[in-house]
PDB file of C-alpha atoms in Angstrom:
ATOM      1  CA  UNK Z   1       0.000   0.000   0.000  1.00  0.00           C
ATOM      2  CA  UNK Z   2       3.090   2.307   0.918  1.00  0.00           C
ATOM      3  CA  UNK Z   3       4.628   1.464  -2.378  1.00  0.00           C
ATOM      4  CA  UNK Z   4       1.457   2.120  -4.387  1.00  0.00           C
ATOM      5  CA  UNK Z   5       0.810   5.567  -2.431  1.00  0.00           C
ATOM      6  CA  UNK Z   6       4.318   6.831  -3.599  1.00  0.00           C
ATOM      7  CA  UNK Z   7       4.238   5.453  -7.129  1.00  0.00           C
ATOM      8  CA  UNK Z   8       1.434   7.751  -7.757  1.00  0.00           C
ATOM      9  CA  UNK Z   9       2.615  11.073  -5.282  1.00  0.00           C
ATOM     10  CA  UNK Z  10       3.873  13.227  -8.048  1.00  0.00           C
ATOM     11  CA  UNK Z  11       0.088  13.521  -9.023  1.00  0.00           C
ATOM     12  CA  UNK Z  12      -1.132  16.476  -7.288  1.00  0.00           C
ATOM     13  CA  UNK Z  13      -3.952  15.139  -5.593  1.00  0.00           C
ATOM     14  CA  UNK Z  14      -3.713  11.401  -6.092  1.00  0.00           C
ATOM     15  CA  UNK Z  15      -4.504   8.891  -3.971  1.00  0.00           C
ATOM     16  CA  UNK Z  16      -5.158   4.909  -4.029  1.00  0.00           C
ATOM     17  CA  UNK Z  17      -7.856   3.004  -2.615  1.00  0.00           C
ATOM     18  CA  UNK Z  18      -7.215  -0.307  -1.507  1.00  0.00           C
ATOM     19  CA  UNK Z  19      -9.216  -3.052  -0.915  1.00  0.00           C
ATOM     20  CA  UNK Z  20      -6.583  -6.156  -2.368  1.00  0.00           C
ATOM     21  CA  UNK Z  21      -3.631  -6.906  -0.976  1.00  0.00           C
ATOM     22  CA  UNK Z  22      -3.961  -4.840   2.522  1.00  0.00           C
ATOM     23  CA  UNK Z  23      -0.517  -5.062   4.856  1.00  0.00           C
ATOM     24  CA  UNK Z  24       0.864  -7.477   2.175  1.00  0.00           C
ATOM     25  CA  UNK Z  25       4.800  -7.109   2.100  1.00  0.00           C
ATOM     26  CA  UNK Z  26       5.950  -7.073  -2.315  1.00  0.00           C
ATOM     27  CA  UNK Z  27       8.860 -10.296  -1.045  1.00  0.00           C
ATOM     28  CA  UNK Z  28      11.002  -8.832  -4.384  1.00  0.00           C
ATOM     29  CA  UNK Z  29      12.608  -5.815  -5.141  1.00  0.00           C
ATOM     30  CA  UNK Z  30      10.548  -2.984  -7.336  1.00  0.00           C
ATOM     31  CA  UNK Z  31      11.940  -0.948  -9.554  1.00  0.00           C
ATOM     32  CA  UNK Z  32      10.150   1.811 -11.512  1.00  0.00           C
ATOM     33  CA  UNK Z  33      11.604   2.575 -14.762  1.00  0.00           C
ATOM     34  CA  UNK Z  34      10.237   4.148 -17.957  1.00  0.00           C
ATOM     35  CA  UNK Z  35       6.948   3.701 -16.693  1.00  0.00           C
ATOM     36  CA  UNK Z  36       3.847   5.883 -15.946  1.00  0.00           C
ATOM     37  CA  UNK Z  37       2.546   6.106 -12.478  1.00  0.00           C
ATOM     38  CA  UNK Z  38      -0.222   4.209 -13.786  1.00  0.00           C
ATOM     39  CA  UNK Z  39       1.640   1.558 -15.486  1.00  0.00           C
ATOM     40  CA  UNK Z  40       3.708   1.434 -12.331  1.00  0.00           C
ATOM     41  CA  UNK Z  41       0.574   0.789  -9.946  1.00  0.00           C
ATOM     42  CA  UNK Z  42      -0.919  -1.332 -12.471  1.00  0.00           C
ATOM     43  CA  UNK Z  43       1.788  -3.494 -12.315  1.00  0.00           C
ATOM     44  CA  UNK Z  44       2.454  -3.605  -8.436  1.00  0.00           C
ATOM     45  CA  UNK Z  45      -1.753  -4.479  -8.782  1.00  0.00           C
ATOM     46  CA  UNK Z  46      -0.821  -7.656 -10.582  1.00  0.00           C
ATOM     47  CA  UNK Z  47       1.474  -8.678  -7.745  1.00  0.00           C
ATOM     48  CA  UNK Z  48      -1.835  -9.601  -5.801  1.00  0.00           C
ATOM     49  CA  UNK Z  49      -3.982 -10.369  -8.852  1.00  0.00           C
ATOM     50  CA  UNK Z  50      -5.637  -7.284  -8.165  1.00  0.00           C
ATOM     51  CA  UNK Z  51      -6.506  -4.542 -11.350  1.00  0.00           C
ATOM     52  CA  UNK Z  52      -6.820  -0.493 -11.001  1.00  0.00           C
ATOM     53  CA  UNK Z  53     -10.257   0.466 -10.930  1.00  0.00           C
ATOM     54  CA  UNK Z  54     -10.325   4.685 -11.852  1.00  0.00           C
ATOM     55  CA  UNK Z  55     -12.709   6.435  -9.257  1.00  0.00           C
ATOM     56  CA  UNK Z  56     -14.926   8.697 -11.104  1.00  0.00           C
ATOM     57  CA  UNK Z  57     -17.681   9.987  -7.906  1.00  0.00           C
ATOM     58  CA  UNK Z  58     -14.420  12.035  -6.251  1.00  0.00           C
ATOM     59  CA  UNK Z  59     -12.658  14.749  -6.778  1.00  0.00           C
ATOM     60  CA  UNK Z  60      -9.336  14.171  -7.622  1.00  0.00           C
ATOM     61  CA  UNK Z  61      -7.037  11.362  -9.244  1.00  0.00           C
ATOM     62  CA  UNK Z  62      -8.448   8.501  -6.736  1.00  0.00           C
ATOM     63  CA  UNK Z  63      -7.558   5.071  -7.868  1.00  0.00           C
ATOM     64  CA  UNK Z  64      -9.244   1.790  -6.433  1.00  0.00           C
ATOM     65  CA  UNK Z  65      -6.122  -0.815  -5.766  1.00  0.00           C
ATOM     66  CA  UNK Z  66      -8.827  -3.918  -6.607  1.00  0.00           C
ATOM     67  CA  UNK Z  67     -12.662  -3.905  -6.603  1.00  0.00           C
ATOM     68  CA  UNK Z  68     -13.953  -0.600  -5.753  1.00  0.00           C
ATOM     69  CA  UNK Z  69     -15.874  -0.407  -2.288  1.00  0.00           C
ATOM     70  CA  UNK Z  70     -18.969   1.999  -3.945  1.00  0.00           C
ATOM     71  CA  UNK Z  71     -21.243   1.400  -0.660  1.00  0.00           C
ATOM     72  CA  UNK Z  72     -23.532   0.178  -2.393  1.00  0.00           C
ATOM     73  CA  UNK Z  73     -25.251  -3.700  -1.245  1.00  0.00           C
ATOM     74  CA  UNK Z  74     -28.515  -5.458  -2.673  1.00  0.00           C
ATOM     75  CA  UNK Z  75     -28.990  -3.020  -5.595  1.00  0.00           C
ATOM     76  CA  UNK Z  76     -31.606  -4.591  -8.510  1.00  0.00           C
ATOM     77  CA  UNK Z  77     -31.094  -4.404 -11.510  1.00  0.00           C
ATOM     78  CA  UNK Z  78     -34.249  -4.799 -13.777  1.00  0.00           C
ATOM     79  CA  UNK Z  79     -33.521  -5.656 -16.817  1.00  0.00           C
ATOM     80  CA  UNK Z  80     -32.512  -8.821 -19.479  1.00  0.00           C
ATOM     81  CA  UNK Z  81     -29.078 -10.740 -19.629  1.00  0.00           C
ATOM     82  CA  UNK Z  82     -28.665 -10.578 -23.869  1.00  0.00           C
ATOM     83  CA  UNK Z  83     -24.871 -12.318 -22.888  1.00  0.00           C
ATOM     84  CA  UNK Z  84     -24.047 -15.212 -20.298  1.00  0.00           C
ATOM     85  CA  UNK Z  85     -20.970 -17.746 -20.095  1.00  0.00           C
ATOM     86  CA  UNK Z  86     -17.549 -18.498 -18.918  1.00  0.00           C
ATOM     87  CA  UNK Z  87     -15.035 -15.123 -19.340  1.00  0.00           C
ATOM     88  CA  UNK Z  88     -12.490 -16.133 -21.710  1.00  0.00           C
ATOM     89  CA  UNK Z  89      -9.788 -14.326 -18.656  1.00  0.00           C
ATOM     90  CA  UNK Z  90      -9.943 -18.180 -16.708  1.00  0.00           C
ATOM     91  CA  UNK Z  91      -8.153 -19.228 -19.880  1.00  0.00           C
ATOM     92  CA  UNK Z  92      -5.827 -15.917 -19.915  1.00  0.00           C
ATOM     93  CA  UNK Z  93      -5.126 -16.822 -16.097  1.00  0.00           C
ATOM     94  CA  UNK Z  94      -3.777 -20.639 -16.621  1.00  0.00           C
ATOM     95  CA  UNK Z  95      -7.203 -22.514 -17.037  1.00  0.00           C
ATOM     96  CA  UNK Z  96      -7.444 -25.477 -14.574  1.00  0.00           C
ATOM     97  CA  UNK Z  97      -3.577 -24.581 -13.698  1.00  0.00           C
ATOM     98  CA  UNK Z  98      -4.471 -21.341 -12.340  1.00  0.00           C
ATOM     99  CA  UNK Z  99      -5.866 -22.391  -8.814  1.00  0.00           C
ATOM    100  CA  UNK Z 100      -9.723 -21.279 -10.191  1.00  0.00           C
ATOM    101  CA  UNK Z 101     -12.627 -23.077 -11.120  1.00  0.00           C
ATOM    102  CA  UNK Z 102     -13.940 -21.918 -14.125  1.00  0.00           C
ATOM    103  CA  UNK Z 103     -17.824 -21.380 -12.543  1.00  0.00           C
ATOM    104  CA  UNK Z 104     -15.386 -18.514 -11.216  1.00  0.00           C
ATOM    105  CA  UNK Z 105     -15.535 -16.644 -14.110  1.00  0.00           C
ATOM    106  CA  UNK Z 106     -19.060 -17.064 -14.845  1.00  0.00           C
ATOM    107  CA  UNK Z 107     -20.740 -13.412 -15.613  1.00  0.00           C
ATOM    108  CA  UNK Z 108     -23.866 -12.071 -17.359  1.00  0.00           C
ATOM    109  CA  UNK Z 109     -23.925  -9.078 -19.259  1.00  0.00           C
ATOM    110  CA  UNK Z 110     -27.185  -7.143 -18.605  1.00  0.00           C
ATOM    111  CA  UNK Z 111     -28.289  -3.747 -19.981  1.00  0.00           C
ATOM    112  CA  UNK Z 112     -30.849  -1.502 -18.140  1.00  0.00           C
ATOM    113  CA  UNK Z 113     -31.619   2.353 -17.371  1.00  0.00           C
ATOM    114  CA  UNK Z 114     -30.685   2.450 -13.716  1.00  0.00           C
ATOM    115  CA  UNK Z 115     -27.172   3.640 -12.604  1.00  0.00           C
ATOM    116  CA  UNK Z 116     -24.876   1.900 -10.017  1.00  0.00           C
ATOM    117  CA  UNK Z 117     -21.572   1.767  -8.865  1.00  0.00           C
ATOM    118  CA  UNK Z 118     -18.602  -0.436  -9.819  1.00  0.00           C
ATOM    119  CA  UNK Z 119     -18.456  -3.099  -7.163  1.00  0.00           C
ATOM    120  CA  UNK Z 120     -22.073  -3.125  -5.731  1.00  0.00           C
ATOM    121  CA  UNK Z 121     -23.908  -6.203  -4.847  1.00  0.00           C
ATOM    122  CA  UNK Z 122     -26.692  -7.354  -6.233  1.00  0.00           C
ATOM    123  CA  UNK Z 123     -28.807 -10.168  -6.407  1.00  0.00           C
ATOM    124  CA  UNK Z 124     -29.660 -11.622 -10.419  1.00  0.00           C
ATOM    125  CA  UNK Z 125     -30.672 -15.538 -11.919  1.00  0.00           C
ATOM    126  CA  UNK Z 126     -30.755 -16.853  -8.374  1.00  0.00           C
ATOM    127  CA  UNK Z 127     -27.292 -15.965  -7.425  1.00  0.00           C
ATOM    128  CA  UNK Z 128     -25.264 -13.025  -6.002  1.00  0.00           C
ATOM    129  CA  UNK Z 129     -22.948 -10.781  -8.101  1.00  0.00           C
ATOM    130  CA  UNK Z 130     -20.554  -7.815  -8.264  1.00  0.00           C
ATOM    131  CA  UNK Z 131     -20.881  -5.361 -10.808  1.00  0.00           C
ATOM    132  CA  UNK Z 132     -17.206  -5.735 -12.095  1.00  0.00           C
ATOM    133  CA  UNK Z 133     -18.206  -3.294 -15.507  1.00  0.00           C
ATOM    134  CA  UNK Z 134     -19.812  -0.346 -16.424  1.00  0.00           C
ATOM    135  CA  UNK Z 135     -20.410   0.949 -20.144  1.00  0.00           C
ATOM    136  CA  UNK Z 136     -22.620   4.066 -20.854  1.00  0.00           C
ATOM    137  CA  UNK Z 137     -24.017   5.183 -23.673  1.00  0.00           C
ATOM    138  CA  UNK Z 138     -26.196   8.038 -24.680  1.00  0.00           C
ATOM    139  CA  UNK Z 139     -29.373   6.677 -26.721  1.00  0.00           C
ATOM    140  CA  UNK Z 140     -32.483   9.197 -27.911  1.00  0.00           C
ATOM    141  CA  UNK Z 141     -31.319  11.601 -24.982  1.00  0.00           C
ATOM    142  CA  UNK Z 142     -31.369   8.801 -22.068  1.00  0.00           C
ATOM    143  CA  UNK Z 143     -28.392   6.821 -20.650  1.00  0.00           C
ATOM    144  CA  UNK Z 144     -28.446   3.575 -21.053  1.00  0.00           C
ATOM    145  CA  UNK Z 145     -26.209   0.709 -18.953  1.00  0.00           C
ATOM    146  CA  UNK Z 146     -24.415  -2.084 -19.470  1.00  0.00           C
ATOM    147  CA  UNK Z 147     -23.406  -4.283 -16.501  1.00  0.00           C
ATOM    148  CA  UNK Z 148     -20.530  -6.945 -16.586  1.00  0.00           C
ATOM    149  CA  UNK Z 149     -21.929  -9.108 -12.979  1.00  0.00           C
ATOM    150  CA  UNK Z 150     -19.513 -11.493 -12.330  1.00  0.00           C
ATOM    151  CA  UNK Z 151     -17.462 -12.842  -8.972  1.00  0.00           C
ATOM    152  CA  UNK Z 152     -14.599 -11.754  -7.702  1.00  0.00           C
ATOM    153  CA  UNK Z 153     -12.284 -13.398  -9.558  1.00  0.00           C
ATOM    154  CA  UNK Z 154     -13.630 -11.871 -12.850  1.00  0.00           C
ATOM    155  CA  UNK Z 155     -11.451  -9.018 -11.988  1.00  0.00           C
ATOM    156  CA  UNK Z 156      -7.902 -10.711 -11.287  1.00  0.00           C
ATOM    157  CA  UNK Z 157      -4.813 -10.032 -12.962  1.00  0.00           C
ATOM    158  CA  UNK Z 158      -2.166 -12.043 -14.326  1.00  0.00           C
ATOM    159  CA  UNK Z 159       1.425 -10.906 -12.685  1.00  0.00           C
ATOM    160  CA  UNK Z 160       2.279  -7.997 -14.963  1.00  0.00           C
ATOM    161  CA  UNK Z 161       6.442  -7.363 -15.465  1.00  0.00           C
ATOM    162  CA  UNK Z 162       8.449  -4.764 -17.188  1.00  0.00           C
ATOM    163  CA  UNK Z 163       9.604  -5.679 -20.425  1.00  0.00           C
ATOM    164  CA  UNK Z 164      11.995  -2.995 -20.261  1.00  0.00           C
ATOM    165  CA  UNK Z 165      14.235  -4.834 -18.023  1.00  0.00           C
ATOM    166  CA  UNK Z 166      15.374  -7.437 -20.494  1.00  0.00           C
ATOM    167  CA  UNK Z 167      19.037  -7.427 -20.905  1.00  0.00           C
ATOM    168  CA  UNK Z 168      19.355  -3.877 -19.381  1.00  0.00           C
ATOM    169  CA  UNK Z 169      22.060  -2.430 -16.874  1.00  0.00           C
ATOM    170  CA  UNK Z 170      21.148  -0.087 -14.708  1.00  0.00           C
ATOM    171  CA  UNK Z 171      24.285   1.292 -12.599  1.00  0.00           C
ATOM    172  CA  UNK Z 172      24.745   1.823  -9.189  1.00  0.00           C
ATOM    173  CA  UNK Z 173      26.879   2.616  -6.325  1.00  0.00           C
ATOM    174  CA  UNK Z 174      27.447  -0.135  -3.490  1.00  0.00           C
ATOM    175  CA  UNK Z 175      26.266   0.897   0.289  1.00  0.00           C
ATOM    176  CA  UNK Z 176      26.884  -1.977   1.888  1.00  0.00           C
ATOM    177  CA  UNK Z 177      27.386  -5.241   1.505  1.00  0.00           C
ATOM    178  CA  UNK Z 178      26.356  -8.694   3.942  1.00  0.00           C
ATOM    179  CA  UNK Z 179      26.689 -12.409   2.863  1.00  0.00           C
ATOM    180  CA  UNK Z 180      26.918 -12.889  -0.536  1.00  0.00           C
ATOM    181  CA  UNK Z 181      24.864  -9.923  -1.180  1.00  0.00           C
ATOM    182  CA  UNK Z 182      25.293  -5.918  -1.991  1.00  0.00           C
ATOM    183  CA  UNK Z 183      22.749  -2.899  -1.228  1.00  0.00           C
ATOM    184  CA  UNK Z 184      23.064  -0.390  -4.130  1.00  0.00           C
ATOM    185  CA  UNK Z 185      22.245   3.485  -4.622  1.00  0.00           C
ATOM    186  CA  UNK Z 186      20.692   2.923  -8.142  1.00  0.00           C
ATOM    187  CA  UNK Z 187      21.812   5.745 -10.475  1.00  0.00           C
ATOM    188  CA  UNK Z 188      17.507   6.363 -11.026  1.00  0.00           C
ATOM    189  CA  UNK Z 189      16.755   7.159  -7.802  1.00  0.00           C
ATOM    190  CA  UNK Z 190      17.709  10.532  -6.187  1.00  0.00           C
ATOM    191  CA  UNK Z 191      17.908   8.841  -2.566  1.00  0.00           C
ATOM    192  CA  UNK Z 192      18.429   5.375  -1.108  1.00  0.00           C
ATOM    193  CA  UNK Z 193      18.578   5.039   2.470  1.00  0.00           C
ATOM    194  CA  UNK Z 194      21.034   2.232   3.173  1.00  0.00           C
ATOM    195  CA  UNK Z 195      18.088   0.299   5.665  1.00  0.00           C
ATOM    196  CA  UNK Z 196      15.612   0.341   2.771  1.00  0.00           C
ATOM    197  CA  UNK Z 197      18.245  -0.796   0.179  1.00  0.00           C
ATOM    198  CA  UNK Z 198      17.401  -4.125  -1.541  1.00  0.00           C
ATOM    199  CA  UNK Z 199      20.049  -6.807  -0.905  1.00  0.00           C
ATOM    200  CA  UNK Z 200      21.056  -7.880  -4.666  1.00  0.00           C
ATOM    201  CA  UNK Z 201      22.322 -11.471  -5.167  1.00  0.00           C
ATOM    202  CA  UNK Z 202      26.509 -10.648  -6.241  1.00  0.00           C
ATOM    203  CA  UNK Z 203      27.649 -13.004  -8.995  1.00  0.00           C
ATOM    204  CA  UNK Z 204      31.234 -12.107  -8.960  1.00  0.00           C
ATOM    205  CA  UNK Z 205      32.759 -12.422 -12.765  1.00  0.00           C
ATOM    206  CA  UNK Z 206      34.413 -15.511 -12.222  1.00  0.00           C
ATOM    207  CA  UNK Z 207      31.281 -17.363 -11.313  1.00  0.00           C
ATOM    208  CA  UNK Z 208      32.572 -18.362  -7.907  1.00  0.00           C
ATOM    209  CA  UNK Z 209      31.876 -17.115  -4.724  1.00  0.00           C
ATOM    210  CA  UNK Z 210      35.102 -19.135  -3.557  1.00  0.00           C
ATOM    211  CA  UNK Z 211      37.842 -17.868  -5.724  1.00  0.00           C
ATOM    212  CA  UNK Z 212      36.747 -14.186  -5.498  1.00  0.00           C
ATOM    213  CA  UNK Z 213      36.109 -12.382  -2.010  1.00  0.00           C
ATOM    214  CA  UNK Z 214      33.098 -10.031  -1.499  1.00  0.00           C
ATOM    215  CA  UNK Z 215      35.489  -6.975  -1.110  1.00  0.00           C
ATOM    216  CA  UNK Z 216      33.862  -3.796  -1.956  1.00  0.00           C
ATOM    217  CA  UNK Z 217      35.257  -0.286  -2.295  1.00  0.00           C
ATOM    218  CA  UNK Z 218      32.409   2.488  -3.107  1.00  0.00           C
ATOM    219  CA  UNK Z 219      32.151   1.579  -6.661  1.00  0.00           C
ATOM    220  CA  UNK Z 220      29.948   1.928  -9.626  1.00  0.00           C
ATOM    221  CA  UNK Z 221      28.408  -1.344  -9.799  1.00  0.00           C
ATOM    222  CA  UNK Z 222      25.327  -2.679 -12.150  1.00  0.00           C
ATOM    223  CA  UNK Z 223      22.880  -4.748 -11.813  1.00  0.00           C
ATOM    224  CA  UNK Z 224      20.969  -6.744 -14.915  1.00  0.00           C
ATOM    225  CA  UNK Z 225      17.682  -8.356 -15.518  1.00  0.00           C
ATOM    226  CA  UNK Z 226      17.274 -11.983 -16.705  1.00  0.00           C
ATOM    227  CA  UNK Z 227      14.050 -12.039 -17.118  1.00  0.00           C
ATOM    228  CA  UNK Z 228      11.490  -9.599 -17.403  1.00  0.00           C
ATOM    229  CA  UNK Z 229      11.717  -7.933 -13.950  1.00  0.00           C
ATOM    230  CA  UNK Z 230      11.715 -10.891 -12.264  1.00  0.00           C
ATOM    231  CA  UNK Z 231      15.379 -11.549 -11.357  1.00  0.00           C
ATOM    232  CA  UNK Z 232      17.486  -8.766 -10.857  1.00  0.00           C
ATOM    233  CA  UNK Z 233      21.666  -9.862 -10.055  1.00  0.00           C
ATOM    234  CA  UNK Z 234      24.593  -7.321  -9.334  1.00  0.00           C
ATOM    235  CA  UNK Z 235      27.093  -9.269 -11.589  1.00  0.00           C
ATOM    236  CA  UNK Z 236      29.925  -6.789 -12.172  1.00  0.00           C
ATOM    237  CA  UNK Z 237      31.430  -3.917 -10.747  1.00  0.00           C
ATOM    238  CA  UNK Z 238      33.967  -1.034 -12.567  1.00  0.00           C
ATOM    239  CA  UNK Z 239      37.384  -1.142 -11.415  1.00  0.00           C
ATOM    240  CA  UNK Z 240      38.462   1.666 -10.136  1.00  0.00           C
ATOM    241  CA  UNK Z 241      42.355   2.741  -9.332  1.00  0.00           C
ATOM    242  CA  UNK Z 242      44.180   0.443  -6.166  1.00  0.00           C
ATOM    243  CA  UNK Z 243      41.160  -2.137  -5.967  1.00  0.00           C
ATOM    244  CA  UNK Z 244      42.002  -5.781  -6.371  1.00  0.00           C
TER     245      UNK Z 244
END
């Protein structure tokens, strides 16, 4: 939640919402570069198979961190289903493989002239549902509404990563170093406090932590991305005059 609040402070007057992944720690480092606050908290919404839901009842640049909390419970919705199945996302997600059941993904879509929030309750075909979409369109001078009601897991996320990262460097000075790993001051960030530093795995060039001690000067060092922001290594560091 921390993380999300600051990836979208240079907004004037943004905020998030949350309602997925409350006191929930990321476990990996996050980096964000050449990315949009949006693109940023998208992606850090993935992490707990959450999506950004805009706020549009508020002033300001609110976002909902997972299925918006609109207040409302029990709404009705009168009107016909012309759409009902299995959402083609349980197959996006890893089918059978993906922990769900596909009855999970079951939705209706149902048009009508009454307007609710994204994320009330209501009750439709003998079973409960969350209004998960919202389309609106103007027709002979009246709105008109079309309702995606699904469950909860309509609205979850497959882990989103940076494709950016792959085979980039991204330089850095070393802070300290413990084990067989190195804090860095990335070059991208203006500050780094040395206690909220992330520990980088150190792959020394040789390959072997036994024929090359973790002896560090303050040096540029830089770290690179195996895969697409999901393994980050400090594998080299510039030499720099009397070092070993």
């Amino acid at each position: 939640m921390d993380i999300a609040e600051k990836a979208v402070s240079s907004t004037p007057g943004a905020s998030i919402l949350c309602t997925a992944g409350k006191g929930e720690k990321p476990g990996r480092f996050l980096i964000q570069y050449g990315e949009t606050d949006w693109e940023f908290a998208a992606r850090l919404a993935s992490r707990v198979k959450a999506v950004l839901y805009p706020e549009v009842c508020r002033h300001g640049a609110y976002l909902w961190f997972g299925i918006p909390e609109c207040g409302e419970k029990g709404v009705k919705i009168e009107g016909e289903a012309y759409a009902h199945g299995i959402s083609s996302r349980f197959y996006e997600l890893g089918g059978d493989t993906s922990g769900y059941k596909s009855r999970d993904f079951e939705y209706y879509r149902v048009g009508c002239g009454q307007n609710h929030g994204i994320g009330a309750k209501t009750a439709y075909a003998g079973g409960m549902w969350r209004i998960l979409e919202k389309h609106i369109q103007l027709l002979q001078e009246e709105f008109r509404y079309t309702y995606i009601l699904g469950r909860d897991a309509y609205a979850s996320a497959k882990p989103v990563y940076n494709p950016m990262f792959v085979g980039q460097s991204i330089h850095g000075t070393v802070i300290k170093t413990g084990g067989d790993a190195v804090r860095l001051h990335l070059k991208i960030d203006k500050k780094q406090d040395v206690s909220t530093a992330y520990p980088y795995p150190w792959v020394p060039d040789t390959g072997s932590f036994w024929k090359v001690p973790l002896r560090f000067a303050p040096a540029e060092k830089c770290t690179v991305c195996r895969k697409p922001a999901r393994r980050c290594l400090c594998i080299s560091r510039m030499r720099m005059s009397g070092m070993p």
